[in-house]
Amino acid sequence: METYFILPFTLGMLFLLIVLFIKYGLWITKLSHIDKLRIVQSIFTRRSWDAIKESFLEGLVHRNMYKRNPLLGYMHMCFAMGWFLIIVFGHVECYMYYGTLAKAPWYPIFFQYYVHEWFPGERFMTNLMDFLLLYILTGVLLAYFKRINSKIFGIKKTTKLKPLDRVALISLWFIFPMRLLAESATAALYGNGGFLTNTVGQLFVWIGVNSSMESMLWWGYSLSLGLFFVGFPFSRYMHIFTEILFIFLRHYGIKLKKQFNSYSRIQVYSCSRCGVCIDVCQMHVANISNNQSVYILKNIRDQNLTDRKLYNCLLCGRCEQACPVRINLNDLRISQRIRATKEFNSDYAFLQTLPVDEPQMIDSKPEVIYFAGCMTHMTPGIKKSVLKVLDKAGVKYQFMDKEKGACCGRPLMLAGQYEAAKKLIAYNREKILESRAPILLVSCPICYKVFKDDYELGQITIKHHSEYFLELVNQGRIQLAQSEKTIVYHDPCELGRGCGVYEPPRELLRMTGQLQSVQQEKVNSLCCSGSLGDLSLSMADRNVIKAETLKVLLQKNPDVLATACPLCKKTFVKGVDVQVKDIAEIVAEAME
Amino acid sequence: MIDVLIIGGGIAGIETACSLQDLGYETIIVEKEKTIGGHLNDWDTLFPTHRSASEVLAHYTDETRKRALTIYLNTYVISVKKQDDGTFEVHTSRDVVFRSKAVVVASGYKLFNAERKEEYGYKIYDNVLTSADLEVKLKDLKGEFKTPTDKVPERIAFIHCVGSRDEKSGNHYCSKLCCVTAVKQAIHLKQLCPKAEIFCCYMDLRMYGPGFEEMYREAQEKYHIQFIRGRLSEVGENSNGTLQLKVEDTLAARPCKIQVDMLVLMVGMESAKSTELFAQSCGLKCAPNRFIQPLDHHIGSNLTNVEGLFTAGTSIGPMSVFDTVNHAKATAFAIRDYFINTAR
Ligand SMILES: Cc1cc2nc3c(=O)[nH]c(=O)nc-3n(C[C@H](O)[C@H](O)[C@H](O)COP(=O)(O)OP(=O)(O)OC[C@H]3O[C@@H](n4cnc5c(N)ncnc54)[C@H](O)[C@@H]3O)c2cc1C
Ligand code: SF4
Ligand code: SF4
Ligand code: SF4
Ligand code: SF4
């Protein structure tokens, strides 16, 4: 009758399985019809295999996290991989002894309690299980340390816990030390155990051990397991299984929508609160330390997200890039903004009454249709240069918003004004398709991003001027002269992390001057602080962030600070004496 | 050791020097340019009377000659260091080090660089000038007034608050003089080109001084200059070199477009570069707008947080000639008080 101790574990597990089944079942059924079809169509394809591979690498090994922060990665790996192996080899051990896998789940979990006699392979298995236990315990030790002093992980700040998280966390901390004690007590009583449990067992022998003490320890082990399982679905540990679900759905081609839906929720629950996103955020420079993505995700779960936090973010994408779980943090935030904003007066009926600018080239199809966007109109130096290059190369182009045009819609989208943005998108889209040009040329990465993500332009390729100019050079339509000037290049957030364009601007700069590298560039580049994603940030705070970014960029005292975004240019110009130039201006100057 | 060293030979510096000399103190001026007079050298006529700036300058040149003031030209003051005994060591671009009992910072202001407001097209479009460029152009004018692309202008616009009252360009304060300068220049251009239509795009009109409001009234009633309340959002260039302005008319509550032949940007006044140098070398305190912070706004606007270091003129903020001269005179008396009280 002393085996009643299995009850907390068994009931806890049952509870967990039922809750998980209901939760995941609901989430999956709430996916859109098309998304469900995607799952059905992909399930027996290579995609599942890829997802399994990724689940192994990320869910167990924590490869991405390891790359970011080895110690943190190791800690997560200890728990995930160690526990996984203990379960697997627990079953192997059980099979070796009973000769069947059809045993109730408490047999492999509490194997040491039930089996004390020798069987073939017993020595090896006991030592292996001891080794795995030790492996997990090192992780537990690190976890203790992390709570006491997160700095050793290179993390400046960790997340705060709510009560249920605390229950789950504390029971998790207890599970493996309890297992060690229980197994060691048994080893002491029966004179067996592996290198670890036997050694600790000797200690028990020394202080005197009896079977009621042993049973108490097994009760303790089972209770901490049970408690953990009950707390699990309401704690951050939900990420463990949710992340795997997320990996599968991602591989099946399911994408985040503008409207917050159950896939968004799955992403929210996949966050492990590793805290990697906290440190990469530049807002700390301006002493803003409550708006980072992990807090936002937590607030979404707890349903206490405030507008202040939601909108105070540059949407620079640095955290998204760093997130080891690959959560679409920017789009998630935008979808929350869409949810939070009331629709304002966005009557764009006047757009239809705008007179047509110039006689459109009906009979001859243009090579490109150029959309400058409001930002480029505000930086006439860039506009003039783009047109100069096009003219010089003899490109047949249509200037879509030469006199009047509508905004591309991205600023509205960033603010969560989705319905308003849709109207502008519809208007511009029609104009672009009407032109019959195969290429849409943009000189503003902010526009680029929305054209790429939200316009559905079919066959038309969207090109940033840096990409297009490089093509013109490669086709020999323009020639560039190289100068001795040293240049550093600032990756605009929307062009780099947003659209993945890193090399074309650099190639052009290498042709026109001496390109220097910077400490944080490409995917890790810093935001200029001018972002339209945050309309609540004060100018003073922006200036502090900008100053930090400039410090990194200007470390080597370059002659020219180059960028590829009108907004970055406008932002930097006010902060430095060094020349700030857009890539278009540099190319236009270097043309022979 | 000299009594007082004055940094800057603009009207503020000259006025202070003359007054101190008259009070019996040995004074020298150190000026970085090859002539004295500062910004006034570049101006054509002065508000509110349309009197020529060179006339005022001639007066000051005379005054310096009469007193045989010592003036070091082409000498840039790099740093000011306060010694333990309360005197000053002044380092310059030449290899001389000056020692004095008191120092006056009369290094004036610098103009906002309009290129930083790229949407207005300065140095990108030929027919965009700053107010300072226009003064120089008017001063050197021979014959008919023409735009930079050589056309007799039919339509001209003045844009107020360029680089002032604009947090985005880093200056939240009002430069105080550009409103009345715009009115002065608009009237002048109307006199030169009577057929031209002239617009002023403003946020508020700050006609704070004697005679300013009268000029503004005259501009509207006699010269038919049109005042539009609203900020310029952007400028485009037409193929013939004329400019297209997009302005929000906030009184009529509608956006409007204006075609002009020439655009004048009323650039604001910023703290001179050297103020920053002095702040570093002797702990001189600056206000958030980067001009020197007076010790007391009401009863000590010529004093600074560094004892023995005084200010005169626009080094503490935008001022007209009239205000500058008064401020400079007061500085001379503040220094006399200082010498009497400290018995130096
Ligand atoms: C476009 C425009 C039009 C204007 N029109 C009028 C007008 O019509 N009427 C009117 O009353 N006011 C007018 N003003 C204002 C007028 O220019 C100022 O009131 C006047 O110039 C202030 O004189 P200041 O001596 O204080 O400064 P400044 O004229 O700037 O003189 C400062 C002097 O210090 C020197 N200096 C600076 N740093 C150093 C250094 N480190 N070492 C040595 N020397 C240094 C400079 O070279 C300069 O000579 C106008 C201003 C502008 C911008
Ligand atoms: S959002 Fe990503 S990086 Fe941030 S805590 Fe969650 S998992 Fe870690
Ligand atoms: S998007 Fe940028 S500003 Fe916003 S939370 Fe992430 S890192 Fe911070
Ligand atoms: S994104 Fe910005 S720059 Fe591009 S068109 Fe819209 S408002 Fe203008
Ligand atoms: S004086 Fe007039 S133009 Fe100048 S900053 Fe003040 S309000 Fe603007």
XYZ file of C-alpha atoms in Angstrom, chain B:
344
model
C 48.265 91.527 -17.252
C 45.433 93.261 -19.103
C 42.181 94.094 -17.375
C 39.618 92.694 -19.785
C 39.884 90.416 -22.805
C 36.922 90.356 -25.137
C 36.309 87.351 -27.328
C 34.621 88.431 -30.543
C 34.677 91.703 -32.396
C 31.033 91.884 -33.393
C 29.038 94.898 -32.305
C 28.649 93.361 -28.840
C 32.384 93.056 -28.383
C 33.134 96.534 -29.748
C 30.474 98.231 -27.661
C 31.705 96.540 -24.466
C 35.321 97.359 -25.263
C 34.629 101.023 -25.940
C 32.632 101.420 -22.751
C 35.287 99.673 -20.639
C 38.044 101.766 -22.141
C 36.053 104.886 -21.265
C 35.734 103.610 -17.708
C 39.506 103.385 -17.543
C 40.180 99.675 -17.980
C 42.772 98.281 -20.311
C 40.843 96.225 -22.841
C 41.656 94.138 -25.903
C 39.452 92.428 -28.483
C 40.340 89.108 -30.073
C 38.520 88.460 -33.342
C 38.815 85.380 -35.518
C 37.967 87.115 -38.821
C 40.003 89.615 -40.756
C 37.621 92.462 -39.902
C 35.505 93.444 -36.953
C 31.726 93.781 -37.104
C 30.610 90.141 -37.071
C 27.429 89.277 -38.867
C 26.610 92.892 -39.592
C 29.244 92.811 -42.317
C 26.907 90.629 -44.337
C 23.674 92.532 -43.869
C 22.284 95.091 -46.264
C 19.789 97.211 -44.329
C 18.610 96.920 -40.757
C 15.115 96.761 -39.357
C 13.167 98.619 -38.166
C 14.407 101.698 -40.066
C 15.907 100.255 -43.269
C 19.102 102.046 -42.441
C 22.198 100.544 -44.018
C 24.215 98.179 -41.863
C 27.469 99.632 -43.135
C 26.519 102.937 -41.598
C 26.292 101.313 -38.164
C 29.547 99.513 -38.790
C 31.247 102.728 -39.832
C 30.157 104.277 -36.546
C 31.805 101.471 -34.599
C 34.987 101.522 -36.650
C 35.240 105.211 -35.873
C 34.736 104.611 -32.178
C 37.510 102.023 -32.048
C 39.871 104.327 -33.911
C 39.141 107.236 -31.610
C 40.133 105.122 -28.611
C 42.985 103.346 -30.366
C 41.585 100.033 -29.123
C 43.867 97.034 -29.352
C 42.310 94.469 -31.654
C 43.851 91.147 -32.614
C 42.387 90.055 -35.929
C 42.598 86.606 -37.515
C 42.979 85.153 -34.030
C 40.702 82.339 -32.958
C 40.172 81.802 -29.244
C 40.365 78.097 -28.535
C 40.061 77.912 -24.769
C 39.663 79.958 -21.627
C 41.217 78.672 -18.424
C 40.592 80.105 -15.002
C 43.662 80.265 -12.770
C 43.801 79.662 -9.026
C 44.244 83.373 -8.360
C 40.990 84.167 -10.182
C 42.591 85.497 -13.368
C 42.276 83.958 -16.831
C 44.559 82.378 -19.364
C 43.237 82.617 -22.907
C 44.659 80.342 -25.612
C 44.316 81.202 -29.273
C 45.078 79.824 -32.708
C 48.242 81.890 -32.710
C 51.044 80.974 -30.372
C 50.230 83.787 -27.955
C 48.647 83.171 -24.579
C 46.768 86.143 -23.150
C 46.353 86.809 -19.447
C 43.550 88.964 -18.122
C 41.627 89.729 -14.962
C 38.250 89.325 -16.639
C 36.935 87.861 -19.882
C 33.866 88.729 -21.951
C 32.367 86.116 -24.241
C 30.980 88.146 -27.138
C 31.397 85.427 -29.719
C 27.868 85.789 -31.051
C 25.839 83.156 -32.848
C 25.935 81.014 -35.948
C 23.271 80.440 -38.554
C 21.257 77.250 -38.782
C 22.543 75.093 -41.630
C 19.525 74.856 -43.913
C 20.883 71.732 -45.603
C 19.798 69.879 -42.490
C 16.212 70.555 -43.452
C 16.528 68.672 -46.696
C 12.838 68.769 -47.590
C 13.233 72.494 -48.269
C 15.776 71.808 -50.999
C 18.571 74.174 -49.963
C 21.709 73.507 -52.078
C 19.621 71.023 -54.074
C 17.396 73.433 -55.957
C 19.048 76.535 -57.392
C 16.356 79.003 -56.447
C 16.314 78.269 -52.751
C 18.205 80.831 -50.625
C 18.554 81.524 -46.952
C 17.747 84.896 -45.429
C 21.474 85.412 -44.920
C 22.191 84.663 -48.592
C 19.529 87.178 -49.543
C 21.106 89.879 -47.368
C 24.450 89.348 -49.105
C 22.775 89.366 -52.488
C 20.975 92.620 -51.712
C 24.107 94.198 -50.340
C 26.092 93.406 -53.467
C 23.201 94.147 -55.814
C 24.030 95.953 -58.993
C 21.205 96.625 -61.398
C 18.011 94.681 -61.476
C 17.162 92.050 -58.848
C 17.151 88.561 -60.317
C 16.797 85.043 -58.990
C 19.828 82.718 -58.952
C 18.664 81.332 -62.294
C 18.640 84.868 -63.664
C 14.976 85.629 -63.821
C 13.126 88.706 -62.616
C 10.976 87.039 -59.959
C 7.215 87.154 -60.276
C 6.464 85.145 -57.169
C 8.585 84.815 -54.054
C 7.955 82.985 -50.802
C 9.547 83.433 -47.399
C 9.467 80.511 -44.994
C 9.615 81.348 -41.316
C 11.070 79.248 -38.500
C 13.586 77.238 -40.523
C 15.605 75.468 -37.861
C 13.748 77.234 -35.069
C 10.773 76.083 -33.002
C 11.361 72.714 -34.551
C 12.258 69.880 -32.260
C 13.088 67.672 -35.210
C 15.912 69.933 -36.264
C 17.132 70.040 -32.684
C 16.084 73.617 -31.885
C 12.940 74.080 -29.898
C 13.371 77.814 -29.271
C 12.295 80.863 -31.252
C 15.077 82.861 -32.917
C 13.096 86.021 -32.310
C 14.422 88.103 -35.205
C 13.570 86.118 -38.285
C 9.928 87.203 -38.366
C 10.769 90.856 -38.539
C 13.722 90.136 -40.825
C 11.319 88.407 -43.229
C 9.067 91.449 -43.183
C 12.061 93.704 -43.764
C 13.293 91.604 -46.678
C 9.833 91.141 -48.177
C 9.276 94.903 -48.238
C 12.699 95.423 -49.731
C 12.081 92.913 -52.506
C 8.685 94.396 -53.215
C 10.362 97.769 -53.613
C 12.877 96.242 -56.006
C 10.343 94.159 -57.952
C 7.000 95.938 -57.597
C 5.220 93.405 -59.818
C 6.179 90.395 -57.733
C 3.716 88.551 -55.543
C 5.231 87.835 -52.186
C 4.144 85.270 -49.606
C 5.275 84.719 -46.032
C 4.491 81.313 -44.498
C 4.590 81.594 -40.737
C 3.506 79.784 -37.579
C 3.143 82.889 -35.410
C 4.397 86.364 -36.095
C 6.620 87.644 -33.342
C 6.734 91.385 -33.749
C 8.085 92.079 -30.311
C 10.181 95.228 -30.705
C 9.523 98.909 -31.182
C 8.469 99.612 -34.734
C 8.116 95.952 -35.703
C 4.333 95.740 -35.647
C 4.200 98.917 -37.691
C 6.441 97.327 -40.326
C 4.192 94.304 -40.436
C 1.116 96.450 -40.956
C 2.869 98.402 -43.669
C 3.900 95.154 -45.363
C 0.277 94.113 -45.645
C -1.381 97.439 -46.373
C 1.159 99.213 -48.476
C 3.070 96.352 -50.045
C 0.323 93.704 -50.269
C 2.507 90.946 -48.973
C 0.433 87.864 -48.266
C 0.830 86.164 -44.931
C -0.160 82.498 -44.834
C -0.296 80.751 -41.510
C 1.139 77.287 -41.997
C 4.312 75.360 -42.253
C 5.924 74.351 -45.483
C 5.931 70.590 -45.805
C 8.023 70.045 -48.899
C 9.455 71.646 -51.992
C 9.639 70.261 -55.490
C 11.385 71.659 -58.542
C 9.723 72.038 -61.906
C 11.660 71.435 -65.070
C 11.958 75.194 -65.701
C 13.635 75.744 -62.334
C 10.584 77.190 -60.601
C 9.555 75.673 -57.324
C 6.409 74.059 -56.094
C 5.615 74.446 -52.409
C 3.243 72.292 -50.443
C 1.905 74.274 -47.526
C -0.816 73.586 -45.050
C -2.886 76.749 -44.665
C -3.986 76.312 -41.064
C -6.349 79.275 -41.038
C -8.244 78.080 -44.077
C -7.687 74.470 -42.897
C -6.666 73.161 -46.275
C -3.453 72.177 -47.979
C -2.346 74.472 -50.752
C 0.243 74.515 -53.462
C 2.187 77.601 -54.390
C 4.386 78.017 -57.439
C 7.258 80.437 -56.934
C 10.400 81.620 -58.692
C 12.425 81.959 -55.532
C 12.223 80.668 -51.998
C 13.817 82.350 -48.992
C 14.392 80.289 -45.848
C 14.411 82.315 -42.633
C 17.201 80.438 -40.926
C 17.372 80.577 -37.170
C 20.242 81.489 -34.884
C 22.238 78.822 -33.062
C 24.834 78.974 -30.377
C 28.312 79.620 -31.828
C 30.659 76.683 -32.056
C 33.135 78.360 -29.696
C 30.609 78.508 -26.861
C 30.917 74.755 -26.664
C 34.708 75.044 -26.505
C 34.545 77.528 -23.640
C 32.025 75.380 -21.819
C 34.556 72.570 -21.945
C 37.615 74.568 -21.030
C 36.264 76.522 -18.060
C 33.020 74.888 -17.023
C 30.808 77.598 -18.457
C 27.200 76.564 -18.028
C 24.957 76.360 -21.080
C 21.155 76.401 -21.233
C 19.276 73.534 -22.914
C 19.193 75.615 -26.105
C 23.045 75.535 -26.019
C 23.459 79.303 -25.658
C 25.261 80.471 -22.514
C 23.113 80.344 -19.396
C 23.049 83.765 -17.697
C 23.583 83.654 -13.948
C 20.306 85.456 -13.347
C 17.784 86.276 -16.041
C 16.525 89.450 -14.393
C 19.351 91.061 -12.528
C 22.444 89.368 -13.842
C 22.060 88.538 -17.517
C 25.667 89.625 -18.159
C 27.116 87.298 -15.512
C 27.840 83.599 -15.801
C 28.420 80.771 -13.371
C 32.175 81.388 -13.702
C 33.186 84.422 -11.656
C 35.045 86.956 -13.759
C 33.626 85.589 -17.015
C 30.944 87.789 -18.596
C 28.759 87.679 -21.686
C 27.720 90.354 -24.131
C 25.272 90.154 -26.988
C 23.980 87.110 -28.821
C 26.174 84.585 -27.047
C 23.267 84.225 -24.587
C 20.510 84.041 -27.209
C 19.052 85.779 -30.262
C 19.040 89.586 -30.060
C 18.612 92.508 -32.425
C 21.303 95.128 -32.858
C 19.410 97.388 -30.492
C 19.269 94.729 -27.749
C 22.841 93.683 -28.359
C 24.192 97.171 -27.892
C 22.245 97.682 -24.661
C 23.332 94.328 -23.317
C 26.941 95.081 -24.151
C 26.846 98.429 -22.372
C 25.438 96.777 -19.298
C 28.275 94.258 -19.407
C 30.809 97.062 -19.061
C 29.124 98.219 -15.891
C 28.858 94.711 -14.516
C 32.609 94.365 -14.963
C 33.243 97.653 -13.219
C 31.187 96.392 -10.257
C 33.194 93.210 -10.282
C 36.513 95.031 -10.174
C 35.352 97.344 -7.394
C 33.923 94.536 -5.283
C 36.898 92.238 -5.653
C 39.364 95.154 -5.524
C 41.341 93.873 -8.475
